[in-house]
């Protein structure tokens, strides 16, 4: 059995910084993450055991406690509410996401309409939309872009973890007459990870994507790999039973989402 492990598997810089900072802060007093720090139950369960809980509303936090803002970013009103409620906070919004907030705010203030390519319910997209007063057109597919009226000036940004291939297709489908500024804001960590998954999945008999089923970037790695390798599996952690069912002389590719902890990947290659 030959194993090819993707060099880009696992935590991206934004997630690494967020997770490490939370662990470093344990013991400094009451602390909550505003939403799960990452989409990975193994990490969030461990944090709960250590007393760090995720909250979905700031009303759940006692005065004086600390709120951790995760790498996905939040709408601007969240910062106001944190201050009003007398809470402390650490902002771990990824710099790549902050950059999108600035683009959206500046372009919206110039009178341009905003288009966000991404998943409308993903917290990163919800946060970005807050920087243009929740007026953005959110497009997940070519069909969504077709509904855009050609009058007006537009600026388009894209969710950092969006599928690069689908994004390129969507951009090609935009009507030529549209007055639009396009900002490709897919982050370089995502781009490299998706490219590597694409390459490895072309050459292996089995492809394993490690990560949480709720993680958007893990799902995209699965979709990309599945196109090239019919035997692609998404596991939260390595599934010994499944591995044992593979034939002996096969090539197995392994990649992992940006929110998959290093211990899961190490465990996988030990098997
Ligand atoms: S995927 Fe990219 S943008 Fe998102 S947290 Fe990681 S480094 Fe930041």
PDB file of C-alpha atoms and ligand atoms in Angstrom:
ATOM      1  CA  UNK A   1       0.000   0.000   0.000  1.00  0.00           C
ATOM      2  CA  UNK A   2       1.505   3.345  -1.027  1.00  0.00           C
ATOM      3  CA  UNK A   3       0.315   6.487   0.746  1.00  0.00           C
ATOM      4  CA  UNK A   4       0.635   9.932  -0.803  1.00  0.00           C
ATOM      5  CA  UNK A   5       0.002  12.648   1.769  1.00  0.00           C
ATOM      6  CA  UNK A   6      -0.779  16.128   0.452  1.00  0.00           C
ATOM      7  CA  UNK A   7       1.779  18.702   1.621  1.00  0.00           C
ATOM      8  CA  UNK A   8      -1.058  21.195   2.073  1.00  0.00           C
ATOM      9  CA  UNK A   9      -3.195  18.889   4.262  1.00  0.00           C
ATOM     10  CA  UNK A  10      -4.474  20.387   7.503  1.00  0.00           C
ATOM     11  CA  UNK A  11      -4.621  23.739   9.274  1.00  0.00           C
ATOM     12  CA  UNK A  12      -4.284  26.845   7.109  1.00  0.00           C
ATOM     13  CA  UNK A  13      -2.486  29.879   8.627  1.00  0.00           C
ATOM     14  CA  UNK A  14      -5.747  31.585   9.668  1.00  0.00           C
ATOM     15  CA  UNK A  15      -7.132  28.527  11.456  1.00  0.00           C
ATOM     16  CA  UNK A  16      -3.766  27.678  13.052  1.00  0.00           C
ATOM     17  CA  UNK A  17      -3.528  31.161  14.534  1.00  0.00           C
ATOM     18  CA  UNK A  18      -7.125  31.032  15.809  1.00  0.00           C
ATOM     19  CA  UNK A  19      -6.828  27.606  17.428  1.00  0.00           C
ATOM     20  CA  UNK A  20      -3.402  28.260  18.952  1.00  0.00           C
ATOM     21  CA  UNK A  21      -4.512  31.599  20.393  1.00  0.00           C
ATOM     22  CA  UNK A  22      -7.565  30.073  22.087  1.00  0.00           C
ATOM     23  CA  UNK A  23      -5.459  27.309  23.661  1.00  0.00           C
ATOM     24  CA  UNK A  24      -2.894  29.880  24.846  1.00  0.00           C
ATOM     25  CA  UNK A  25      -5.643  31.926  26.498  1.00  0.00           C
ATOM     26  CA  UNK A  26      -7.119  29.063  28.513  1.00  0.00           C
ATOM     27  CA  UNK A  27      -6.884  29.947  32.187  1.00  0.00           C
ATOM     28  CA  UNK A  28      -7.079  33.714  31.631  1.00  0.00           C
ATOM     29  CA  UNK A  29     -10.721  33.900  32.764  1.00  0.00           C
ATOM     30  CA  UNK A  30     -14.225  33.230  31.403  1.00  0.00           C
ATOM     31  CA  UNK A  31     -14.029  33.006  27.631  1.00  0.00           C
ATOM     32  CA  UNK A  32     -16.453  32.111  24.816  1.00  0.00           C
ATOM     33  CA  UNK A  33     -15.976  31.636  21.113  1.00  0.00           C
ATOM     34  CA  UNK A  34     -18.571  33.410  18.980  1.00  0.00           C
ATOM     35  CA  UNK A  35     -19.585  30.329  16.990  1.00  0.00           C
ATOM     36  CA  UNK A  36     -17.363  27.199  16.913  1.00  0.00           C
ATOM     37  CA  UNK A  37     -13.716  28.283  16.587  1.00  0.00           C
ATOM     38  CA  UNK A  38     -13.375  25.832  13.669  1.00  0.00           C
ATOM     39  CA  UNK A  39     -15.641  23.322  11.975  1.00  0.00           C
ATOM     40  CA  UNK A  40     -14.132  20.348  13.711  1.00  0.00           C
ATOM     41  CA  UNK A  41     -15.880  18.533  16.540  1.00  0.00           C
ATOM     42  CA  UNK A  42     -12.685  16.950  17.881  1.00  0.00           C
ATOM     43  CA  UNK A  43     -11.263  20.406  18.608  1.00  0.00           C
ATOM     44  CA  UNK A  44     -14.512  21.979  19.834  1.00  0.00           C
ATOM     45  CA  UNK A  45     -15.255  19.025  22.167  1.00  0.00           C
ATOM     46  CA  UNK A  46     -11.746  19.305  23.610  1.00  0.00           C
ATOM     47  CA  UNK A  47     -12.191  23.040  24.171  1.00  0.00           C
ATOM     48  CA  UNK A  48     -15.521  22.432  25.944  1.00  0.00           C
ATOM     49  CA  UNK A  49     -13.800  19.993  28.276  1.00  0.00           C
ATOM     50  CA  UNK A  50     -11.356  22.792  29.088  1.00  0.00           C
ATOM     51  CA  UNK A  51     -14.218  25.226  29.773  1.00  0.00           C
ATOM     52  CA  UNK A  52     -14.304  27.177  26.489  1.00  0.00           C
ATOM     53  CA  UNK A  53     -17.836  27.108  25.070  1.00  0.00           C
ATOM     54  CA  UNK A  54     -19.186  28.349  21.780  1.00  0.00           C
ATOM     55  CA  UNK A  55     -22.107  30.800  21.935  1.00  0.00           C
ATOM     56  CA  UNK A  56     -24.391  31.908  19.135  1.00  0.00           C
ATOM     57  CA  UNK A  57     -25.684  35.061  20.834  1.00  0.00           C
ATOM     58  CA  UNK A  58     -23.741  37.655  22.819  1.00  0.00           C
ATOM     59  CA  UNK A  59     -26.583  37.594  25.392  1.00  0.00           C
ATOM     60  CA  UNK A  60     -25.208  34.241  26.536  1.00  0.00           C
ATOM     61  CA  UNK A  61     -21.972  35.868  27.800  1.00  0.00           C
ATOM     62  CA  UNK A  62     -21.685  37.385  31.299  1.00  0.00           C
ATOM     63  CA  UNK A  63     -20.385  40.946  31.618  1.00  0.00           C
ATOM     64  CA  UNK A  64     -16.583  41.044  31.797  1.00  0.00           C
ATOM     65  CA  UNK A  65     -16.092  37.739  29.984  1.00  0.00           C
ATOM     66  CA  UNK A  66     -14.043  37.532  26.816  1.00  0.00           C
ATOM     67  CA  UNK A  67     -15.367  36.834  23.330  1.00  0.00           C
ATOM     68  CA  UNK A  68     -13.159  35.200  20.739  1.00  0.00           C
ATOM     69  CA  UNK A  69     -14.033  36.191  17.188  1.00  0.00           C
ATOM     70  CA  UNK A  70     -13.042  33.356  14.865  1.00  0.00           C
ATOM     71  CA  UNK A  71     -11.243  33.454  11.513  1.00  0.00           C
ATOM     72  CA  UNK A  72     -14.527  33.688   9.501  1.00  0.00           C
ATOM     73  CA  UNK A  73     -15.086  37.289  10.661  1.00  0.00           C
ATOM     74  CA  UNK A  74     -18.322  38.988  11.752  1.00  0.00           C
ATOM     75  CA  UNK A  75     -20.644  41.810  10.707  1.00  0.00           C
ATOM     76  CA  UNK A  76     -19.556  45.268  12.017  1.00  0.00           C
ATOM     77  CA  UNK A  77     -22.506  45.486  14.469  1.00  0.00           C
ATOM     78  CA  UNK A  78     -21.030  42.636  16.502  1.00  0.00           C
ATOM     79  CA  UNK A  79     -18.099  44.857  17.567  1.00  0.00           C
ATOM     80  CA  UNK A  80     -20.574  47.586  18.687  1.00  0.00           C
ATOM     81  CA  UNK A  81     -22.638  45.087  20.675  1.00  0.00           C
ATOM     82  CA  UNK A  82     -19.572  43.630  22.368  1.00  0.00           C
ATOM     83  CA  UNK A  83     -18.579  47.102  23.602  1.00  0.00           C
ATOM     84  CA  UNK A  84     -22.153  47.978  24.661  1.00  0.00           C
ATOM     85  CA  UNK A  85     -22.353  44.823  26.748  1.00  0.00           C
ATOM     86  CA  UNK A  86     -19.059  45.478  28.513  1.00  0.00           C
ATOM     87  CA  UNK A  87     -17.372  42.392  27.120  1.00  0.00           C
ATOM     88  CA  UNK A  88     -13.703  41.997  26.224  1.00  0.00           C
ATOM     89  CA  UNK A  89     -12.733  40.500  22.878  1.00  0.00           C
ATOM     90  CA  UNK A  90      -9.900  39.056  20.835  1.00  0.00           C
ATOM     91  CA  UNK A  91     -10.344  39.404  17.112  1.00  0.00           C
ATOM     92  CA  UNK A  92      -8.974  36.403  15.225  1.00  0.00           C
ATOM     93  CA  UNK A  93     -10.592  37.270  11.896  1.00  0.00           C
ATOM     94  CA  UNK A  94      -8.195  35.985   9.249  1.00  0.00           C
ATOM     95  CA  UNK A  95      -6.302  38.838   7.501  1.00  0.00           C
ATOM     96  CA  UNK A  96      -7.506  37.472   4.125  1.00  0.00           C
ATOM     97  CA  UNK A  97     -11.121  37.884   5.298  1.00  0.00           C
ATOM     98  CA  UNK A  98     -10.398  41.356   6.727  1.00  0.00           C
ATOM     99  CA  UNK A  99      -9.085  42.326   3.303  1.00  0.00           C
ATOM    100  CA  UNK A 100     -12.473  41.374   1.779  1.00  0.00           C
ATOM    101  CA  UNK A 101     -14.319  43.437   4.414  1.00  0.00           C
ATOM    102  CA  UNK A 102     -12.234  46.481   3.401  1.00  0.00           C
ATOM    103  CA  UNK A 103     -12.815  45.930  -0.328  1.00  0.00           C
ATOM    104  CA  UNK A 104     -16.573  45.586   0.189  1.00  0.00           C
ATOM    105  CA  UNK A 105     -16.845  48.613   2.494  1.00  0.00           C
ATOM    106  CA  UNK A 106     -14.756  50.868   0.166  1.00  0.00           C
ATOM    107  CA  UNK A 107     -16.534  49.801  -3.036  1.00  0.00           C
ATOM    108  CA  UNK A 108     -19.966  50.087  -1.427  1.00  0.00           C
ATOM    109  CA  UNK A 109     -19.095  53.595  -0.188  1.00  0.00           C
ATOM    110  CA  UNK A 110     -18.140  54.498  -3.784  1.00  0.00           C
ATOM    111  CA  UNK A 111     -21.717  53.640  -4.794  1.00  0.00           C
ATOM    112  CA  UNK A 112     -21.029  50.242  -6.350  1.00  0.00           C
ATOM    113  CA  UNK A 113     -23.339  47.256  -5.785  1.00  0.00           C
ATOM    114  CA  UNK A 114     -21.666  44.249  -4.222  1.00  0.00           C
ATOM    115  CA  UNK A 115     -21.770  40.659  -5.454  1.00  0.00           C
ATOM    116  CA  UNK A 116     -20.433  37.917  -3.189  1.00  0.00           C
ATOM    117  CA  UNK A 117     -19.734  34.553  -4.798  1.00  0.00           C
ATOM    118  CA  UNK A 118     -20.159  31.966  -2.068  1.00  0.00           C
ATOM    119  CA  UNK A 119     -22.524  30.073   0.169  1.00  0.00           C
ATOM    120  CA  UNK A 120     -25.179  32.505   1.496  1.00  0.00           C
ATOM    121  CA  UNK A 121     -25.453  30.745   4.856  1.00  0.00           C
ATOM    122  CA  UNK A 122     -21.715  30.415   5.519  1.00  0.00           C
ATOM    123  CA  UNK A 123     -20.629  32.682   8.417  1.00  0.00           C
ATOM    124  CA  UNK A 124     -17.817  34.208   6.351  1.00  0.00           C
ATOM    125  CA  UNK A 125     -20.290  35.305   3.657  1.00  0.00           C
ATOM    126  CA  UNK A 126     -22.810  36.556   6.235  1.00  0.00           C
ATOM    127  CA  UNK A 127     -20.004  38.611   7.822  1.00  0.00           C
ATOM    128  CA  UNK A 128     -18.825  40.075   4.495  1.00  0.00           C
ATOM    129  CA  UNK A 129     -22.383  41.101   3.603  1.00  0.00           C
ATOM    130  CA  UNK A 130     -22.471  43.197   6.781  1.00  0.00           C
ATOM    131  CA  UNK A 131     -19.882  45.566   5.256  1.00  0.00           C
ATOM    132  CA  UNK A 132     -22.362  46.687   2.588  1.00  0.00           C
ATOM    133  CA  UNK A 133     -25.364  46.871   4.935  1.00  0.00           C
ATOM    134  CA  UNK A 134     -26.519  43.383   3.895  1.00  0.00           C
ATOM    135  CA  UNK A 135     -27.333  44.526   0.352  1.00  0.00           C
ATOM    136  CA  UNK A 136     -25.069  42.139  -1.576  1.00  0.00           C
ATOM    137  CA  UNK A 137     -26.284  39.790  -4.272  1.00  0.00           C
ATOM    138  CA  UNK A 138     -25.005  36.378  -3.204  1.00  0.00           C
ATOM    139  CA  UNK A 139     -24.275  33.988  -6.041  1.00  0.00           C
ATOM    140  CA  UNK A 140     -23.378  30.334  -5.728  1.00  0.00           C
ATOM    141  CA  UNK A 141     -23.749  29.360  -9.373  1.00  0.00           C
ATOM    142  CA  UNK A 142     -23.850  30.693 -12.929  1.00  0.00           C
ATOM    143  CA  UNK A 143     -27.671  30.729 -12.698  1.00  0.00           C
ATOM    144  CA  UNK A 144     -27.548  33.131  -9.761  1.00  0.00           C
ATOM    145  CA  UNK A 145     -25.279  35.500 -11.736  1.00  0.00           C
ATOM    146  CA  UNK A 146     -27.639  35.468 -14.701  1.00  0.00           C
ATOM    147  CA  UNK A 147     -30.302  37.158 -12.555  1.00  0.00           C
ATOM    148  CA  UNK A 148     -28.140  40.278 -12.160  1.00  0.00           C
ATOM    149  CA  UNK A 149     -29.528  43.303 -13.960  1.00  0.00           C
ATOM    150  CA  UNK A 150     -27.048  45.007 -16.291  1.00  0.00           C
ATOM    151  CA  UNK A 151     -27.718  48.543 -15.038  1.00  0.00           C
ATOM    152  CA  UNK A 152     -25.502  49.879 -12.285  1.00  0.00           C
ATOM    153  CA  UNK A 153     -21.893  49.369 -11.284  1.00  0.00           C
ATOM    154  CA  UNK A 154     -20.825  46.225  -9.484  1.00  0.00           C
ATOM    155  CA  UNK A 155     -17.869  44.935  -7.494  1.00  0.00           C
ATOM    156  CA  UNK A 156     -17.517  41.210  -6.988  1.00  0.00           C
ATOM    157  CA  UNK A 157     -15.659  39.335  -4.243  1.00  0.00           C
ATOM    158  CA  UNK A 158     -15.555  35.621  -3.527  1.00  0.00           C
ATOM    159  CA  UNK A 159     -15.603  33.489  -0.371  1.00  0.00           C
ATOM    160  CA  UNK A 160     -11.994  32.581   0.540  1.00  0.00           C
ATOM    161  CA  UNK A 161     -12.622  28.829   0.343  1.00  0.00           C
ATOM    162  CA  UNK A 162     -14.694  28.766  -2.853  1.00  0.00           C
ATOM    163  CA  UNK A 163     -13.945  26.161  -5.537  1.00  0.00           C
ATOM    164  CA  UNK A 164     -11.481  27.861  -7.916  1.00  0.00           C
ATOM    165  CA  UNK A 165     -12.659  25.906 -10.995  1.00  0.00           C
ATOM    166  CA  UNK A 166     -16.336  26.814 -10.451  1.00  0.00           C
ATOM    167  CA  UNK A 167     -15.372  30.444  -9.763  1.00  0.00           C
ATOM    168  CA  UNK A 168     -13.474  30.690 -13.089  1.00  0.00           C
ATOM    169  CA  UNK A 169     -16.506  29.264 -14.931  1.00  0.00           C
ATOM    170  CA  UNK A 170     -18.834  31.715 -13.212  1.00  0.00           C
ATOM    171  CA  UNK A 171     -16.641  34.701 -14.119  1.00  0.00           C
ATOM    172  CA  UNK A 172     -16.527  33.583 -17.768  1.00  0.00           C
ATOM    173  CA  UNK A 173     -20.346  33.509 -17.828  1.00  0.00           C
ATOM    174  CA  UNK A 174     -20.762  37.176 -16.791  1.00  0.00           C
ATOM    175  CA  UNK A 175     -22.339  39.354 -19.488  1.00  0.00           C
ATOM    176  CA  UNK A 176     -19.621  41.362 -21.289  1.00  0.00           C
ATOM    177  CA  UNK A 177     -21.560  44.645 -20.988  1.00  0.00           C
ATOM    178  CA  UNK A 178     -21.641  44.499 -17.183  1.00  0.00           C
ATOM    179  CA  UNK A 179     -19.673  47.301 -15.448  1.00  0.00           C
ATOM    180  CA  UNK A 180     -17.945  45.135 -12.878  1.00  0.00           C
ATOM    181  CA  UNK A 181     -14.718  45.089 -10.884  1.00  0.00           C
ATOM    182  CA  UNK A 182     -13.691  41.541 -10.026  1.00  0.00           C
ATOM    183  CA  UNK A 183     -11.632  40.793  -6.928  1.00  0.00           C
ATOM    184  CA  UNK A 184     -10.488  37.185  -6.783  1.00  0.00           C
ATOM    185  CA  UNK A 185     -10.348  36.824  -3.001  1.00  0.00           C
ATOM    186  CA  UNK A 186      -9.983  33.034  -2.846  1.00  0.00           C
ATOM    187  CA  UNK A 187      -7.093  32.690  -0.423  1.00  0.00           C
ATOM    188  CA  UNK A 188      -3.797  31.260  -1.632  1.00  0.00           C
ATOM    189  CA  UNK A 189      -3.869  28.494   1.015  1.00  0.00           C
ATOM    190  CA  UNK A 190      -7.193  27.280  -0.416  1.00  0.00           C
ATOM    191  CA  UNK A 191      -5.995  27.496  -3.989  1.00  0.00           C
ATOM    192  CA  UNK A 192      -2.854  25.435  -3.297  1.00  0.00           C
ATOM    193  CA  UNK A 193      -4.787  22.835  -1.294  1.00  0.00           C
ATOM    194  CA  UNK A 194      -7.402  22.389  -4.036  1.00  0.00           C
ATOM    195  CA  UNK A 195      -4.743  22.154  -6.778  1.00  0.00           C
ATOM    196  CA  UNK A 196      -2.849  19.499  -4.861  1.00  0.00           C
ATOM    197  CA  UNK A 197      -6.038  17.484  -4.200  1.00  0.00           C
ATOM    198  CA  UNK A 198      -6.803  17.706  -7.929  1.00  0.00           C
ATOM    199  CA  UNK A 199      -3.314  16.435  -8.871  1.00  0.00           C
ATOM    200  CA  UNK A 200      -3.120  13.620  -6.304  1.00  0.00           C
ATOM    201  CA  UNK A 201      -6.659  12.366  -6.967  1.00  0.00           C
ATOM    202  CA  UNK A 202      -5.756  11.853 -10.643  1.00  0.00           C
ATOM    203  CA  UNK A 203      -2.987   9.409  -9.784  1.00  0.00           C
ATOM    204  CA  UNK A 204      -4.362   7.233  -6.968  1.00  0.00           C
ATOM    205  CA  UNK A 205      -6.733   4.270  -6.593  1.00  0.00           C
ATOM    206  CA  UNK A 206      -8.330   5.646  -3.422  1.00  0.00           C
ATOM    207  CA  UNK A 207      -8.532   9.187  -2.126  1.00  0.00           C
ATOM    208  CA  UNK A 208      -9.261  10.039   1.505  1.00  0.00           C
ATOM    209  CA  UNK A 209     -10.333  13.528   2.529  1.00  0.00           C
ATOM    210  CA  UNK A 210     -10.051  14.053   6.283  1.00  0.00           C
ATOM    211  CA  UNK A 211     -12.247  16.660   7.897  1.00  0.00           C
ATOM    212  CA  UNK A 212     -15.571  17.564   9.394  1.00  0.00           C
ATOM    213  CA  UNK A 213     -18.643  17.071   7.193  1.00  0.00           C
ATOM    214  CA  UNK A 214     -19.770  20.595   8.116  1.00  0.00           C
ATOM    215  CA  UNK A 215     -16.545  22.187   6.919  1.00  0.00           C
ATOM    216  CA  UNK A 216     -17.107  23.955   3.614  1.00  0.00           C
ATOM    217  CA  UNK A 217     -13.504  23.673   2.425  1.00  0.00           C
ATOM    218  CA  UNK A 218     -13.395  19.953   3.310  1.00  0.00           C
ATOM    219  CA  UNK A 219     -16.547  19.391   1.240  1.00  0.00           C
ATOM    220  CA  UNK A 220     -14.908  21.163  -1.708  1.00  0.00           C
ATOM    221  CA  UNK A 221     -11.821  18.947  -1.488  1.00  0.00           C
ATOM    222  CA  UNK A 222     -14.154  15.956  -1.546  1.00  0.00           C
ATOM    223  CA  UNK A 223     -15.996  17.241  -4.659  1.00  0.00           C
ATOM    224  CA  UNK A 224     -12.740  17.989  -6.497  1.00  0.00           C
ATOM    225  CA  UNK A 225     -11.234  14.593  -5.653  1.00  0.00           C
ATOM    226  CA  UNK A 226     -14.420  12.665  -6.452  1.00  0.00           C
ATOM    227  CA  UNK A 227     -14.415  14.053 -10.008  1.00  0.00           C
ATOM    228  CA  UNK A 228     -11.047  12.361 -10.660  1.00  0.00           C
ATOM    229  CA  UNK A 229     -11.211   9.372  -8.351  1.00  0.00           C
ATOM    230  CA  UNK A 230     -14.475   7.467  -7.980  1.00  0.00           C
ATOM    231  CA  UNK A 231     -13.166   5.862  -4.749  1.00  0.00           C
ATOM    232  CA  UNK A 232     -13.028   9.094  -2.764  1.00  0.00           C
ATOM    233  CA  UNK A 233     -14.084   9.025   0.901  1.00  0.00           C
ATOM    234  CA  UNK A 234     -14.647  11.787   3.428  1.00  0.00           C
ATOM    235  CA  UNK A 235     -13.766  10.700   6.974  1.00  0.00           C
ATOM    236  CA  UNK A 236     -13.784  12.702  10.184  1.00  0.00           C
ATOM    237  CA  UNK A 237     -10.808  10.625  11.240  1.00  0.00           C
ATOM    238  CA  UNK A 238      -9.163   7.661   9.670  1.00  0.00           C
ATOM    239  CA  UNK A 239     -11.531   4.729   9.331  1.00  0.00           C
ATOM    240  CA  UNK A 240      -9.517   1.550   9.969  1.00  0.00           C
ATOM    241  CA  UNK A 241     -12.387  -0.722   8.918  1.00  0.00           C
ATOM    242  CA  UNK A 242     -12.597   0.971   5.538  1.00  0.00           C
ATOM    243  CA  UNK A 243      -8.801   0.943   5.090  1.00  0.00           C
ATOM    244  CA  UNK A 244      -8.714  -2.796   5.723  1.00  0.00           C
ATOM    245  CA  UNK A 245     -11.256  -3.339   2.958  1.00  0.00           C
ATOM    246  CA  UNK A 246      -8.899  -1.784   0.348  1.00  0.00           C
ATOM    247  CA  UNK A 247      -6.824  -4.183  -1.717  1.00  0.00           C
ATOM    248  CA  UNK A 248      -3.159  -4.564  -0.682  1.00  0.00           C
ATOM    249  CA  UNK A 249      -1.231  -3.092  -3.623  1.00  0.00           C
ATOM    250  CA  UNK A 250      -3.041   0.168  -4.048  1.00  0.00           C
ATOM    251  CA  UNK A 251      -2.064   3.823  -4.027  1.00  0.00           C
ATOM    252  CA  UNK A 252      -3.949   5.943  -1.505  1.00  0.00           C
ATOM    253  CA  UNK A 253      -3.986   9.743  -1.557  1.00  0.00           C
ATOM    254  CA  UNK A 254      -4.733  11.677   1.631  1.00  0.00           C
ATOM    255  CA  UNK A 255      -5.628  15.313   1.981  1.00  0.00           C
ATOM    256  CA  UNK A 256      -7.347  17.235   4.769  1.00  0.00           C
ATOM    257  CA  UNK A 257      -9.438  20.367   5.186  1.00  0.00           C
ATOM    258  CA  UNK A 258      -8.138  23.617   6.676  1.00  0.00           C
ATOM    259  CA  UNK A 259      -9.831  22.790   9.981  1.00  0.00           C
ATOM    260  CA  UNK A 260      -8.463  19.253  10.387  1.00  0.00           C
ATOM    261  CA  UNK A 261      -6.093  19.036  13.385  1.00  0.00           C
ATOM    262  CA  UNK A 262      -2.541  17.688  12.868  1.00  0.00           C
ATOM    263  CA  UNK A 263      -3.164  14.715  15.222  1.00  0.00           C
ATOM    264  CA  UNK A 264      -5.816  13.334  12.829  1.00  0.00           C
ATOM    265  CA  UNK A 265      -3.437  13.499   9.892  1.00  0.00           C
ATOM    266  CA  UNK A 266      -0.562  11.944  11.866  1.00  0.00           C
ATOM    267  CA  UNK A 267      -2.859   9.113  12.971  1.00  0.00           C
ATOM    268  CA  UNK A 268      -3.884   8.491   9.359  1.00  0.00           C
ATOM    269  CA  UNK A 269      -0.357   7.980   8.043  1.00  0.00           C
ATOM    270  CA  UNK A 270       0.605   5.757  10.974  1.00  0.00           C
ATOM    271  CA  UNK A 271      -2.028   3.152   9.981  1.00  0.00           C
TER     272      UNK A 271
HETATM  273  S1  LIG B   1      -8.807  29.366   4.465  1.00  0.00           S
HETATM  274 FE1  LIG B   1      -7.550  31.158   3.982  1.00  0.00          FE
HETATM  275  S2  LIG B   1      -8.890  32.869   4.476  1.00  0.00           S
HETATM  276 FE2  LIG B   1      -9.788  31.114   5.477  1.00  0.00          FE
HETATM  277  S3  LIG B   1      -8.900  31.132   7.512  1.00  0.00           S
HETATM  278 FE3  LIG B   1      -7.584  29.867   6.256  1.00  0.00          FE
HETATM  279  S4  LIG B   1      -5.935  31.245   5.532  1.00  0.00           S
HETATM  280 FE4  LIG B   1      -7.644  32.488   6.263  1.00  0.00          FE
END
